[in-house]
Short mmCIF file of C-alpha atoms and ligand atoms in Angstrom, two decimals:
data_model
loop_
_atom_site.label_atom_id
_atom_site.label_comp_id
_atom_site.label_asym_id
_atom_site.label_seq_id
_atom_site.Cartn_x
_atom_site.Cartn_y
_atom_site.Cartn_z
CA MET P 1 -15.64 -3.54 74.43
CA LYS P 2 -15.69 -3.79 70.61
CA LYS P 3 -18.09 -6.72 70.89
CA THR P 4 -20.37 -4.60 73.11
CA ILE P 5 -20.34 -1.80 70.54
CA LEU P 6 -21.12 -4.26 67.75
CA ILE P 7 -24.03 -5.76 69.71
CA THR P 8 -25.34 -2.28 70.54
CA PHE P 9 -25.23 -1.29 66.86
CA SER P 10 -26.91 -4.55 65.86
CA ILE P 11 -29.74 -3.93 68.34
CA LEU P 12 -30.11 -0.33 67.15
CA PHE P 13 -30.21 -1.50 63.53
CA PHE P 14 -32.85 -4.10 64.41
CA ILE P 15 -35.02 -1.53 66.20
CA CYS P 16 -34.72 0.98 63.32
CA ALA P 17 -35.49 -1.75 60.78
CA LEU P 18 -38.78 -2.84 62.41
CA PRO P 19 -41.57 -2.66 59.84
CA GLY P 20 -43.99 0.18 60.47
CA GLN P 21 -41.38 2.13 62.41
CA PRO P 22 -40.34 5.20 60.46
CA SER P 23 -37.20 6.80 61.83
CA GLY P 24 -37.88 9.50 64.38
CA GLY P 25 -40.48 7.70 66.50
CA LEU P 26 -43.79 5.92 66.22
CA LYS P 27 -46.71 7.91 64.76
CA VAL P 28 -50.17 6.41 65.16
CA LEU P 29 -53.39 7.41 63.41
CA ILE P 30 -56.58 6.56 65.32
CA SER P 31 -59.68 6.72 63.10
CA VAL P 32 -62.84 6.90 65.22
CA ASP P 33 -66.33 6.16 63.89
CA MET P 34 -69.40 6.27 66.13
CA GLU P 35 -71.86 3.48 65.28
CA GLY P 36 -69.54 0.88 66.84
CA ILE P 37 -69.05 2.72 70.14
CA THR P 38 -70.04 0.81 73.27
CA GLY P 39 -73.76 0.86 74.04
CA ILE P 40 -74.94 2.62 70.87
CA VAL P 41 -77.89 0.81 69.32
CA SER P 42 -79.68 3.46 67.24
CA HIS P 43 -78.70 5.94 64.50
CA ASP P 44 -80.42 8.62 66.65
CA GLU P 45 -77.70 8.18 69.25
CA CYS P 46 -75.09 9.14 66.60
CA ASN P 47 -77.02 12.14 65.31
CA PRO P 48 -76.45 15.66 66.74
CA LYS P 49 -80.13 16.44 66.11
CA ALA P 50 -81.05 13.74 68.63
CA GLY P 51 -80.00 15.93 71.58
CA ASP P 52 -79.31 14.34 74.95
CA ASP P 53 -78.64 10.78 73.74
CA TYR P 54 -76.07 12.03 71.20
CA GLN P 55 -74.42 14.29 73.80
CA TYR P 56 -74.13 11.32 76.15
CA PHE P 57 -72.64 8.96 73.55
CA ARG P 58 -70.13 11.46 72.16
CA LYS P 59 -68.58 11.39 75.66
CA ILE P 60 -68.32 7.60 75.45
CA MET P 61 -66.82 7.99 71.93
CA THR P 62 -64.22 10.41 73.34
CA ARG P 63 -63.48 8.01 76.19
CA GLU P 64 -62.81 5.17 73.72
CA ALA P 65 -60.56 7.42 71.63
CA ASN P 66 -58.68 8.24 74.86
CA ALA P 67 -58.36 4.55 75.73
CA ALA P 68 -56.70 3.99 72.34
CA VAL P 69 -54.41 7.01 72.90
CA GLU P 70 -53.39 5.65 76.33
CA GLY P 71 -52.67 2.23 74.82
CA ALA P 72 -50.59 3.83 72.07
CA LEU P 73 -48.60 5.90 74.57
CA ALA P 74 -47.98 2.82 76.73
CA ALA P 75 -46.56 1.11 73.61
CA GLY P 76 -44.18 4.03 72.99
CA ALA P 77 -46.08 6.16 70.44
CA THR P 78 -44.41 9.54 70.03
CA GLU P 79 -47.10 11.25 67.94
CA ILE P 80 -50.82 10.50 67.81
CA VAL P 81 -53.48 11.90 65.47
CA VAL P 82 -57.11 11.16 66.30
CA ARG P 83 -59.29 11.41 63.19
CA ASP P 84 -62.97 12.08 64.00
CA ALA P 85 -64.48 10.00 61.20
CA HIS P 86 -68.24 10.07 61.78
CA GLY P 87 -70.96 12.24 60.24
CA SER P 88 -69.91 15.88 60.51
CA GLY P 89 -66.44 14.88 61.75
CA ARG P 90 -67.21 17.01 64.80
CA ASN P 91 -68.23 14.53 67.48
CA ILE P 92 -65.24 13.98 69.76
CA ILE P 93 -65.20 16.59 72.54
CA PRO P 94 -61.89 18.46 72.12
CA ASP P 95 -61.17 19.36 75.74
CA LEU P 96 -61.98 15.83 76.94
CA LEU P 97 -59.51 14.30 74.48
CA HIS P 98 -56.15 13.15 75.84
CA LYS P 99 -53.64 16.02 75.79
CA ASN P 100 -51.02 13.94 73.97
CA ALA P 101 -53.19 13.57 70.86
CA ARG P 102 -54.02 16.04 68.12
CA LEU P 103 -57.59 16.01 66.79
CA LEU P 104 -58.44 16.07 63.08
CA ARG P 105 -62.04 17.29 62.60
CA ASP P 106 -64.44 17.84 59.67
CA TRP P 107 -63.78 16.92 56.02
CA SER P 108 -61.45 18.05 53.27
CA LEU P 109 -62.36 17.57 49.60
CA GLY P 110 -59.65 14.90 49.40
CA PRO P 111 -60.27 11.16 48.97
CA LYS P 112 -58.78 9.86 52.24
CA GLU P 113 -62.02 10.72 54.09
CA MET P 114 -62.13 8.59 57.29
CA MET P 115 -58.33 8.24 57.04
CA GLU P 116 -57.60 11.93 56.50
CA GLY P 117 -54.17 12.73 57.91
CA ILE P 118 -52.53 9.38 57.03
CA ASP P 119 -49.25 9.36 55.14
CA GLU P 120 -46.10 7.24 54.93
CA THR P 121 -44.66 8.75 58.13
CA PHE P 122 -47.17 6.79 60.27
CA GLY P 123 -46.17 3.45 61.76
CA ALA P 124 -49.64 2.05 62.49
CA ALA P 125 -53.37 2.73 62.21
CA VAL P 126 -56.08 1.91 64.76
CA PHE P 127 -59.86 1.76 64.17
CA ILE P 128 -62.26 2.59 67.02
CA GLY P 129 -66.08 2.45 66.97
CA TYR P 130 -66.32 0.72 63.58
CA HIS P 131 -69.28 -1.24 62.18
CA ALA P 132 -69.89 -3.99 59.61
CA SER P 133 -70.85 -3.37 55.98
CA ALA P 134 -74.40 -3.10 54.65
CA GLY P 135 -76.37 -6.32 54.75
CA LYS P 136 -74.33 -8.20 57.39
CA PRO P 137 -76.55 -10.26 59.70
CA ASN P 138 -76.36 -9.87 63.50
CA ALA P 139 -74.51 -6.61 63.05
CA ASN P 140 -75.22 -3.34 64.81
CA LEU P 141 -76.05 -0.31 62.59
CA GLU P 142 -74.34 -1.97 59.63
CA HIS P 143 -73.99 0.21 56.53
CA THR P 144 -71.44 1.20 53.88
CA TRP P 145 -70.83 4.95 53.90
CA SER P 146 -74.00 6.78 52.93
CA GLY P 147 -76.65 4.14 53.46
CA ARG P 148 -77.42 4.40 49.71
CA ILE P 149 -74.79 1.78 48.92
CA THR P 150 -75.80 -1.88 49.08
CA ASP P 151 -72.29 -3.15 48.40
CA LEU P 152 -68.79 -1.91 47.61
CA LYS P 153 -66.42 -4.31 45.93
CA ILE P 154 -62.80 -3.88 44.90
CA ASN P 155 -61.42 -6.64 42.69
CA GLY P 156 -64.45 -8.76 43.55
CA LEU P 157 -63.97 -8.43 47.30
CA SER P 158 -66.86 -6.96 49.28
CA LEU P 159 -65.40 -4.39 51.69
CA PRO P 160 -66.69 -2.70 54.83
CA GLU P 161 -65.49 0.85 55.58
CA ALA P 162 -62.70 -0.77 57.62
CA GLY P 163 -61.56 -2.64 54.49
CA LEU P 164 -61.35 0.40 52.23
CA ASN P 165 -59.74 2.44 55.01
CA ALA P 166 -57.16 -0.31 55.53
CA LEU P 167 -56.38 -0.15 51.78
CA ILE P 168 -55.83 3.61 52.14
CA ALA P 169 -53.43 2.96 55.04
CA GLY P 170 -51.81 0.18 52.99
CA HIS P 171 -51.26 2.59 50.09
CA PHE P 172 -48.91 4.46 52.47
CA ASN P 173 -47.43 1.17 53.75
CA VAL P 174 -49.15 1.57 57.12
CA PRO P 175 -50.65 -1.58 58.75
CA VAL P 176 -53.94 -1.56 60.65
CA VAL P 177 -53.17 -3.28 63.95
CA PHE P 178 -56.36 -2.95 66.03
CA ILE P 179 -60.11 -2.58 65.65
CA SER P 180 -62.95 -2.09 68.12
CA GLY P 181 -66.63 -2.14 67.26
CA ASP P 182 -69.36 -4.75 67.24
CA GLN P 183 -68.66 -8.47 66.98
CA ALA P 184 -69.71 -8.52 63.30
CA VAL P 185 -67.10 -5.98 62.15
CA CYS P 186 -64.37 -7.71 64.18
CA ASP P 187 -65.25 -11.00 62.44
CA GLN P 188 -65.48 -9.30 59.04
CA VAL P 189 -62.01 -7.70 59.19
CA ARG P 190 -60.42 -10.89 60.48
CA GLY P 191 -61.78 -12.54 57.32
CA LEU P 192 -60.13 -9.82 55.22
CA PHE P 193 -56.80 -9.09 56.93
CA GLY P 194 -56.22 -12.28 58.89
CA GLU P 195 -54.59 -11.55 62.19
CA ILE P 196 -55.62 -8.31 63.93
CA GLU P 197 -56.03 -7.39 67.59
CA SER P 198 -59.70 -6.61 68.25
CA VAL P 199 -62.22 -5.79 70.97
CA ALA P 200 -65.89 -6.56 70.29
CA VAL P 201 -67.62 -4.08 72.60
CA LYS P 202 -71.10 -5.34 71.70
CA GLN P 203 -72.97 -8.04 69.86
CA GLY P 204 -75.97 -7.54 67.59
CA ILE P 205 -79.11 -9.57 68.36
CA GLY P 206 -81.53 -8.57 65.62
CA ALA P 207 -81.85 -4.80 66.09
CA ALA P 208 -80.84 -5.10 69.76
CA THR P 209 -77.32 -5.18 71.15
CA LEU P 210 -75.68 -6.84 74.12
CA SER P 211 -72.91 -4.51 75.26
CA LEU P 212 -69.95 -4.34 77.63
CA HIS P 213 -69.91 -1.69 80.37
CA PRO P 214 -68.20 1.42 78.87
CA GLU P 215 -65.42 1.35 81.52
CA VAL P 216 -64.70 -2.31 80.80
CA ALA P 217 -64.68 -1.62 77.05
CA ALA P 218 -62.25 1.30 77.51
CA GLN P 219 -59.89 -0.84 79.60
CA GLN P 220 -59.93 -3.62 77.00
CA ILE P 221 -59.32 -1.11 74.17
CA LYS P 222 -56.34 0.40 76.02
CA GLU P 223 -54.82 -3.04 76.63
CA GLY P 224 -55.59 -4.25 73.10
CA VAL P 225 -54.03 -1.20 71.39
CA GLU P 226 -50.94 -1.43 73.59
CA LYS P 227 -50.50 -5.15 72.79
CA ALA P 228 -51.12 -4.63 69.06
CA LEU P 229 -48.58 -1.82 68.80
CA GLN P 230 -45.99 -3.73 70.80
CA ASN P 231 -46.37 -6.57 68.27
CA ARG P 232 -46.79 -4.32 65.23
CA GLY P 233 -43.95 -6.03 63.38
CA LYS P 234 -46.25 -8.98 62.64
CA TYR P 235 -48.95 -6.93 60.88
CA LYS P 236 -48.65 -6.28 57.16
CA PRO P 237 -50.06 -3.27 55.31
CA TYR P 238 -53.32 -4.32 53.59
CA LYS P 239 -53.00 -4.28 49.80
CA LEU P 240 -54.80 -5.67 46.76
CA THR P 241 -53.22 -6.27 43.37
CA PRO P 242 -53.65 -3.46 40.80
CA PRO P 243 -55.53 -2.64 38.60
CA TYR P 244 -58.28 -1.81 41.06
CA LYS P 245 -61.83 -2.43 39.88
CA LEU P 246 -64.39 -0.64 42.04
CA VAL P 247 -67.97 -1.90 41.70
CA LEU P 248 -70.70 -0.10 43.60
CA THR P 249 -74.15 -1.62 43.99
CA LEU P 250 -76.57 1.14 44.87
CA LYS P 251 -80.14 1.58 45.96
CA ASP P 252 -80.50 5.21 44.92
CA GLU P 253 -81.71 5.91 41.37
CA LYS P 254 -80.25 9.43 41.31
CA MET P 255 -76.81 8.25 42.40
CA VAL P 256 -76.69 5.56 39.67
CA ASP P 257 -77.97 7.95 37.03
CA ASN P 258 -75.69 10.88 37.94
CA GLY P 259 -72.72 8.63 38.71
CA GLN P 260 -72.50 7.21 35.16
CA TYR P 261 -71.39 10.67 33.97
CA TYR P 262 -68.43 10.80 36.39
CA PRO P 263 -65.29 10.72 34.18
CA GLY P 264 -64.21 7.09 33.74
CA ALA P 265 -67.25 5.60 35.51
CA LYS P 266 -69.58 3.20 33.69
CA ARG P 267 -73.09 2.06 34.49
CA THR P 268 -72.69 -1.71 34.41
CA GLY P 269 -76.13 -2.71 35.66
CA ASP P 270 -79.50 -1.34 36.74
CA TRP P 271 -78.04 -0.50 40.14
CA GLU P 272 -74.34 -0.77 39.46
CA LEU P 273 -71.45 1.60 38.70
CA THR P 274 -67.91 0.48 37.83
CA PHE P 275 -64.64 2.43 37.85
CA GLU P 276 -61.20 0.96 37.17
CA SER P 277 -57.66 2.33 37.54
CA LYS P 278 -54.13 1.16 38.25
CA ASP P 279 -53.86 3.98 40.80
CA LEU P 280 -55.69 3.41 44.08
CA MET P 281 -55.86 7.18 44.68
CA GLU P 282 -57.79 7.60 41.40
CA VAL P 283 -60.26 4.93 42.58
CA LEU P 284 -60.64 6.73 45.91
CA LYS P 285 -61.20 10.04 44.15
CA ALA P 286 -63.84 8.39 41.96
CA PHE P 287 -65.56 6.87 45.00
CA SER P 288 -65.56 10.24 46.70
CA GLY P 289 -66.89 11.94 43.55
CA LEU P 290 -69.57 9.29 42.95
CA GLN P 291 -70.91 9.76 46.47
CA LYS P 292 -71.25 13.46 45.80
CA ALA P 293 -73.09 12.58 42.57
CA GLU P 294 -76.03 11.40 44.68
CA ASN P 295 -76.97 14.99 45.52
ZN1 ZN U 301 -70.27 6.62 61.31
#
């Protein structure tokens, strides 16, 4: 009997001690961009002004968010926040979203941006509909935030949005366990984080894409998220060593010129701004502020 109690306590301790498992259940943040959603091939299809095409693809975006929610629930998630992380932050259709998720829409003035809502109480983060960084070949709708940024580097490492967002999650000790998007972004994040569960829903061929059927993509996303969360103990939060040196290479004269007056930022080249801090949150605030400096 005593042995049974000891074993039971040992098992309980082991479960509670799993990395990425805060006490009180598993919280999952699902950050959903749009350019990497199945079938999308043009920026018009991600733009509310485009009308019917956008309305059609925001349903597919919602379906892929739901597939991730279903996978998370199957893996035992107790709380799920879906962060609408594209454009206006108002793309996912609220009443078509899974009832077990809460939806975070629009933007605060804070620096977490596409990861708004994340904190240390989350056990894992999931990226849906992501795309590669500006300049990647054979990528679909590749860009880095505003389209006015040619490259974003931290400590010499060129990062896609998924890379910076993983650093934000890592700041709160949350690992990114799954990504879906085009083949190029899946390859790019594997190069950065190493092991990660991924579903490439399409492949860029020049400006064209070869895409899975949306139902097949949704099924694979559900299964992939479930598997990733079941094995979440093997994923580490993504971190770089401080101090953090942010270098932005830009293609917008106004952004370079205005950005050099942001407190702490320096113009370090014709098209380059640099900001350095030991605190990642300060770097994120600067990045957020420098983007606003383009206007
Ligand atoms: Zn987007």
